[in-house]
Tab-separated table of C-alpha atoms and ligand atoms in Angstrom:
chain	number	residue	atom	x	y	z
V	1	MET	CA	0.288	-0.166	-0.100
V	2	GLN	CA	1.284	3.508	-1.119
V	3	ILE	CA	0.562	6.297	1.150
V	4	ASN	CA	0.190	9.836	-0.566
V	5	HIS	CA	-0.160	11.902	2.764
V	6	ILE	CA	-0.386	11.103	6.408
V	7	ALA	CA	-0.624	14.175	8.780
V	8	PHE	CA	-0.127	14.382	12.730
V	9	VAL	CA	-1.448	16.325	15.112
V	10	MET	CA	1.389	15.425	17.858
V	11	ASP	CA	-0.340	15.785	20.904
V	12	GLY	CA	0.391	15.083	24.601
V	13	ASN	CA	3.729	15.445	24.955
V	14	GLY	CA	2.842	17.640	28.431
V	15	ARG	CA	0.968	14.874	29.822
V	16	TRP	CA	3.166	12.254	29.081
V	17	ALA	CA	5.705	14.233	30.978
V	18	SER	CA	3.556	15.032	34.028
V	19	GLN	CA	2.375	11.262	34.545
V	20	ARG	CA	6.190	10.479	34.867
V	21	GLY	CA	7.071	13.639	37.251
V	22	LYS	CA	8.837	15.187	34.465
V	23	SER	CA	8.724	18.790	33.157
V	24	ARG	CA	6.412	19.539	30.108
V	25	LYS	CA	10.262	20.579	28.244
V	26	TYR	CA	11.316	17.258	29.066
V	27	GLY	CA	8.307	15.675	27.524
V	28	HIS	CA	8.639	17.984	24.314
V	29	LYS	CA	12.072	16.574	23.773
V	30	LYS	CA	10.983	13.223	23.802
V	31	GLY	CA	7.791	14.169	21.156
V	32	VAL	CA	11.253	15.242	19.145
V	33	GLU	CA	12.444	11.844	19.423
V	34	ALA	CA	9.301	10.338	18.594
V	35	LEU	CA	9.010	12.833	15.160
V	36	LYS	CA	12.509	10.927	14.707
V	37	LYS	CA	11.210	7.636	14.667
V	38	VAL	CA	8.335	7.984	12.801
V	39	LEU	CA	10.322	9.672	9.821
V	40	GLN	CA	12.739	6.466	9.921
V	41	SER	CA	9.037	4.627	8.794
V	42	LEU	CA	8.702	6.815	5.895
V	43	LYS	CA	10.841	4.454	3.581
V	44	PHE	CA	9.232	1.478	5.602
V	45	TYR	CA	5.933	2.193	4.541
V	46	ASN	CA	5.823	3.598	1.519
V	47	ILE	CA	4.537	7.206	2.932
V	48	SER	CA	5.341	9.572	0.163
V	49	MET	CA	4.219	12.777	2.291
V	50	ALA	CA	4.131	13.407	6.181
V	51	SER	CA	2.624	16.526	7.737
V	52	PHE	CA	3.369	17.341	11.434
V	53	TYR	CA	1.385	19.794	13.561
V	54	ALA	CA	4.360	21.048	15.872
V	55	PHE	CA	3.398	24.547	17.085
V	56	SER	CA	-0.281	26.575	16.267
V	57	THR	CA	-1.227	30.099	15.900
V	58	GLU	CA	-3.272	29.361	19.121
V	59	ASN	CA	-0.288	27.920	20.976
V	60	TRP	CA	1.193	31.432	21.409
V	61	LYS	CA	-1.183	31.605	24.920
V	62	ARG	CA	1.264	29.483	26.246
V	63	PRO	CA	3.965	30.620	28.892
V	64	LYS	CA	6.906	32.201	27.115
V	65	GLU	CA	9.282	29.667	28.574
V	66	GLU	CA	7.702	26.737	27.048
V	67	ILE	CA	7.175	28.535	23.776
V	68	ASP	CA	10.883	29.607	23.897
V	69	ALA	CA	12.227	25.826	24.511
V	70	LEU	CA	10.032	24.860	22.016
V	71	PHE	CA	11.672	27.076	18.917
V	72	SER	CA	15.207	26.416	20.573
V	73	MET	CA	14.298	22.501	20.128
V	74	MET	CA	12.770	22.962	16.987
V	75	LYS	CA	15.882	24.931	15.335
V	76	GLN	CA	18.196	22.172	17.564
V	77	TYR	CA	16.175	19.469	15.686
V	78	LEU	CA	16.554	21.075	11.994
V	79	LYS	CA	20.283	21.251	12.588
V	80	ASN	CA	20.546	17.959	13.617
V	81	THR	CA	18.482	16.547	10.801
V	82	GLU	CA	19.662	17.815	7.573
V	83	THR	CA	22.334	15.047	7.166
V	84	GLU	CA	19.686	12.261	7.981
V	85	LEU	CA	16.942	14.143	5.538
V	86	LEU	CA	19.562	14.208	2.670
V	87	ASN	CA	20.741	10.594	3.020
V	88	ASN	CA	17.067	9.438	2.580
V	89	ASP	CA	16.147	11.819	0.159
V	90	ILE	CA	13.751	13.472	2.053
V	91	LYS	CA	12.666	17.324	1.265
V	92	LEU	CA	11.529	19.333	4.430
V	93	ASN	CA	9.110	22.425	3.802
V	94	VAL	CA	8.123	24.590	7.238
V	95	LEU	CA	4.704	25.815	6.863
V	96	GLY	CA	2.582	28.249	8.912
V	97	ARG	CA	3.507	31.885	9.481
V	98	ARG	CA	6.949	33.406	9.747
V	99	GLU	CA	6.288	36.810	11.526
V	100	GLY	CA	7.040	36.217	15.181
V	101	LEU	CA	9.457	33.001	15.163
V	102	PRO	CA	12.731	34.197	16.707
V	103	LEU	CA	15.179	35.030	13.681
V	104	ASP	CA	17.652	31.984	14.341
V	105	LEU	CA	14.465	29.475	13.966
V	106	ILE	CA	13.635	31.548	10.561
V	107	GLU	CA	17.575	31.081	9.600
V	108	SER	CA	17.439	27.379	9.948
V	109	ILE	CA	14.309	26.984	8.549
V	110	LYS	CA	15.323	28.888	5.619
V	111	LYS	CA	18.788	26.789	5.567
V	112	ALA	CA	17.030	23.116	5.759
V	113	GLU	CA	14.549	23.720	2.888
V	114	GLU	CA	17.134	25.425	0.352
V	115	LEU	CA	19.685	21.959	1.490
V	116	THR	CA	16.778	19.530	0.894
V	117	LYS	CA	14.909	20.952	-2.313
V	118	SER	CA	16.030	18.468	-4.500
V	119	CYS	CA	15.109	15.993	-2.689
V	120	LYS	CA	12.606	13.657	-4.275
V	121	SER	CA	11.440	10.091	-2.480
V	122	HIS	CA	9.547	12.259	0.647
V	123	THR	CA	8.135	15.513	1.463
V	124	VAL	CA	8.000	16.194	5.342
V	125	ASN	CA	6.018	19.012	6.015
V	126	LEU	CA	6.499	20.759	9.555
V	127	MET	CA	3.631	22.691	10.466
V	128	ILE	CA	4.963	25.805	12.942
V	129	ASN	CA	3.035	28.826	13.465
V	130	TYR	CA	0.428	27.482	11.885
V	131	GLY	CA	-3.317	27.859	11.840
V	132	SER	CA	-5.840	26.316	9.077
V	133	ARG	CA	-7.899	29.455	9.320
V	134	ALA	CA	-5.002	32.125	9.264
V	135	GLU	CA	-3.895	29.775	6.284
V	136	ILE	CA	-6.772	30.509	4.576
V	137	CYS	CA	-6.982	34.110	5.147
V	138	ASP	CA	-3.510	33.949	3.808
V	139	ALA	CA	-4.688	32.342	0.360
V	140	PHE	CA	-7.437	35.024	-0.042
V	141	ASN	CA	-4.955	37.651	0.801
V	142	LYS	CA	-2.622	36.247	-1.846
V	143	ALA	CA	-4.936	35.934	-4.354
V	144	ILE	CA	-6.586	39.598	-4.109
V	145	LYS	CA	-3.047	40.607	-4.312
V	146	GLU	CA	-2.400	38.809	-7.578
V	147	GLY	CA	-5.455	40.545	-8.883
V	148	GLU	CA	-7.535	37.742	-8.555
V	149	THR	CA	-11.667	38.230	-9.147
V	150	PHE	CA	-13.055	34.462	-9.019
V	151	ILE	CA	-11.779	31.918	-6.869
V	152	ASP	CA	-12.587	28.090	-7.280
V	153	GLU	CA	-12.015	25.268	-4.800
V	154	LYS	CA	-9.009	24.048	-7.022
V	155	LYS	CA	-7.424	27.278	-7.214
V	156	LEU	CA	-7.689	28.669	-2.915
V	157	SER	CA	-5.954	24.728	-2.687
V	158	ASP	CA	-3.474	26.415	-4.699
V	159	TYR	CA	-3.196	29.138	-2.756
V	160	LEU	CA	-2.709	27.580	0.514
V	161	TYR	CA	0.577	27.016	2.191
V	162	THR	CA	-0.079	23.184	0.783
V	163	ALA	CA	-0.284	24.086	-2.630
V	164	TYR	CA	0.171	21.295	-5.424
V	165	MET	CA	0.149	18.806	-2.303
V	166	PRO	CA	-2.235	16.056	-2.354
V	167	ASP	CA	-5.146	16.100	0.522
V	168	PRO	CA	-4.344	14.215	3.955
V	169	ASP	CA	-5.396	10.663	3.404
V	170	ILE	CA	-5.010	10.217	6.999
V	171	ILE	CA	-5.129	12.514	9.847
V	172	VAL	CA	-3.760	10.964	13.286
V	173	ARG	CA	-4.123	12.777	16.415
V	174	THR	CA	-2.250	11.308	19.455
V	175	GLY	CA	-3.093	12.147	23.090
V	176	GLY	CA	-6.827	11.327	23.200
V	177	ASP	CA	-8.745	14.146	22.265
V	178	MET	CA	-10.928	14.087	19.436
V	179	ARG	CA	-10.484	17.391	17.554
V	180	LEU	CA	-9.245	19.050	14.782
V	181	SER	CA	-7.515	22.123	16.885
V	182	ASN	CA	-7.278	24.410	13.573
V	183	PHE	CA	-5.171	21.718	11.672
V	184	MET	CA	-5.730	21.256	7.445
V	185	LEU	CA	-9.528	22.458	8.115
V	186	TYR	CA	-9.900	22.614	4.002
V	187	GLN	CA	-7.332	19.946	3.162
V	188	GLY	CA	-9.022	17.482	5.542
V	189	ALA	CA	-12.588	17.615	4.202
V	190	TYR	CA	-12.165	13.771	3.266
V	191	SER	CA	-9.038	12.747	5.447
V	192	GLU	CA	-9.740	9.793	7.378
V	193	LEU	CA	-9.284	10.421	10.879
V	194	ILE	CA	-7.327	8.605	13.467
V	195	PHE	CA	-7.456	9.585	17.219
V	196	THR	CA	-4.830	7.390	19.775
V	197	ASN	CA	-5.112	7.108	23.063
V	198	TYR	CA	-1.724	7.172	23.795
V	199	TYR	CA	0.812	10.340	23.537
V	200	TRP	CA	2.974	11.149	20.988
V	201	PRO	CA	6.396	10.787	22.816
V	202	GLU	CA	4.766	6.581	22.911
V	203	ILE	CA	4.308	6.584	18.992
V	204	ASN	CA	6.510	4.109	17.220
V	205	LYS	CA	7.145	2.357	14.008
V	206	MET	CA	4.267	-0.756	15.098
V	207	ARG	CA	1.715	2.037	16.176
V	208	ILE	CA	2.419	3.396	12.718
V	209	LYS	CA	1.285	0.227	11.291
V	210	GLU	CA	-1.761	0.016	13.547
V	211	ILE	CA	-2.617	3.172	12.045
V	212	LEU	CA	-1.623	2.067	8.314
V	213	ASP	CA	-4.070	-1.051	9.152
V	214	GLU	CA	-6.981	1.039	10.478
V	215	PHE	CA	-6.716	3.167	7.135
V	216	SER	CA	-6.886	-0.162	5.036
V	217	LYS	CA	-10.037	-1.150	6.653
V	218	ARG	CA	-11.687	2.386	6.091
V	219	LYS	CA	-13.988	2.684	2.999
V	220	ARG	CA	-13.382	5.847	1.072
V	221	ARG	CA	-16.349	6.849	-1.101
V	222	PHE	CA	-15.946	10.515	-1.551
V	223	GLY	CA	-19.696	11.218	-1.241
V	224	ALA	CA	-20.529	8.328	-3.834
V	225	LEU	CA	-21.825	5.446	-3.283
V	226	ASP	CA	-20.662	1.816	-2.546
V	227	ASN	CA	-19.441	0.234	-5.720
V	228	LYS	CA	-18.567	-3.468	-4.356
C	1	IPE	C1	2.785	18.582	22.071
C	1	IPE	O1	1.613	18.446	23.002
C	1	IPE	C2	2.420	19.863	21.093
C	1	IPE	C3	2.359	21.137	21.226
C	1	IPE	C4	1.065	22.267	20.961
C	1	IPE	C5	3.807	21.834	21.169
C	1	IPE	P1	1.406	19.066	24.087
C	1	IPE	O2	2.253	20.398	24.595
C	1	IPE	O3	-0.049	20.127	23.593
C	1	IPE	O4	0.899	18.541	25.194
C	1	IPE	P2	-0.215	18.318	26.091
C	1	IPE	O5	-1.713	17.998	25.193
C	1	IPE	O6	-0.664	19.685	27.287
C	1	IPE	O7	-0.174	17.096	26.584
C	2	IPE	C1	-2.949	21.078	18.996
C	2	IPE	O1	-2.200	20.902	20.114
C	2	IPE	C2	-1.875	21.715	18.361
C	2	IPE	C3	-0.467	21.323	17.928
C	2	IPE	C4	-0.201	19.896	18.692
C	2	IPE	C5	0.771	21.399	17.597
C	2	IPE	P1	-2.955	21.581	21.319
C	2	IPE	O2	-2.364	21.152	22.429
C	2	IPE	O3	-2.782	22.741	21.297
C	2	IPE	O4	-4.442	21.483	21.168
C	2	IPE	P2	-5.763	21.693	22.232
C	2	IPE	O5	-5.286	23.352	22.861
C	2	IPE	O6	-5.848	20.776	23.261
C	2	IPE	O7	-7.073	22.133	21.515
C	3	MG	MG1	-2.021	19.465	23.739
């Protein structure tokens, strides 16, 4: 089975850590390690594209200390992962609003994107300062700026940050909450939703298999009748 696009709402780092008497920051550190494990599974499971929700436009409501720690880990992660991305022929995109992000993080983002821009085997989208509503507003504003006077579904889709990417086949949210929290509201119109009770740091190769098995059992109809 080939998966065109799987997307993850990486939730539960904080709760995972507090269950173990550790800090939220420690939970995020383990969250980054989990992300690495998932990236290592892309080839094995024949996944062309994976998106990861790392920081939402609403996450600015958190304490500055936690936000700073998250951005610093992201910067470190981008730096440390460049070689691995290149070795595995993975193209990295960071999607979301750049405004408000620390300059050194923006630099690392640009560098990683530039370095991996010709990679073709897989694409990984890291969503940082991403909100689906902001994305849709940004799309319309870009269209207006470019002189568009009429927008259809295809055109709007090509103005989103995910322009020319396939819609996610699967959206997974770890951590037990069953909501999208402003993630891929447009692109996810027909995505198969999978919610897990385990927290993000607990995801691993076996659990990716469970997710793919669950997906393979789903009947996608896209509004049509079931042709047996
Ligand atoms: C990680 O999980 C996702 C981010 C927003 C960085 P959380 O930090 O939301 O962890 P919980 O949900 O509080 O457990
Ligand atoms: C969703 O998690 C956002 C990310 C995973 C980046 P949150 O923890 O921010 O979502 P809510 O607040 O529980 O809806
Ligand atoms: Mg959360």
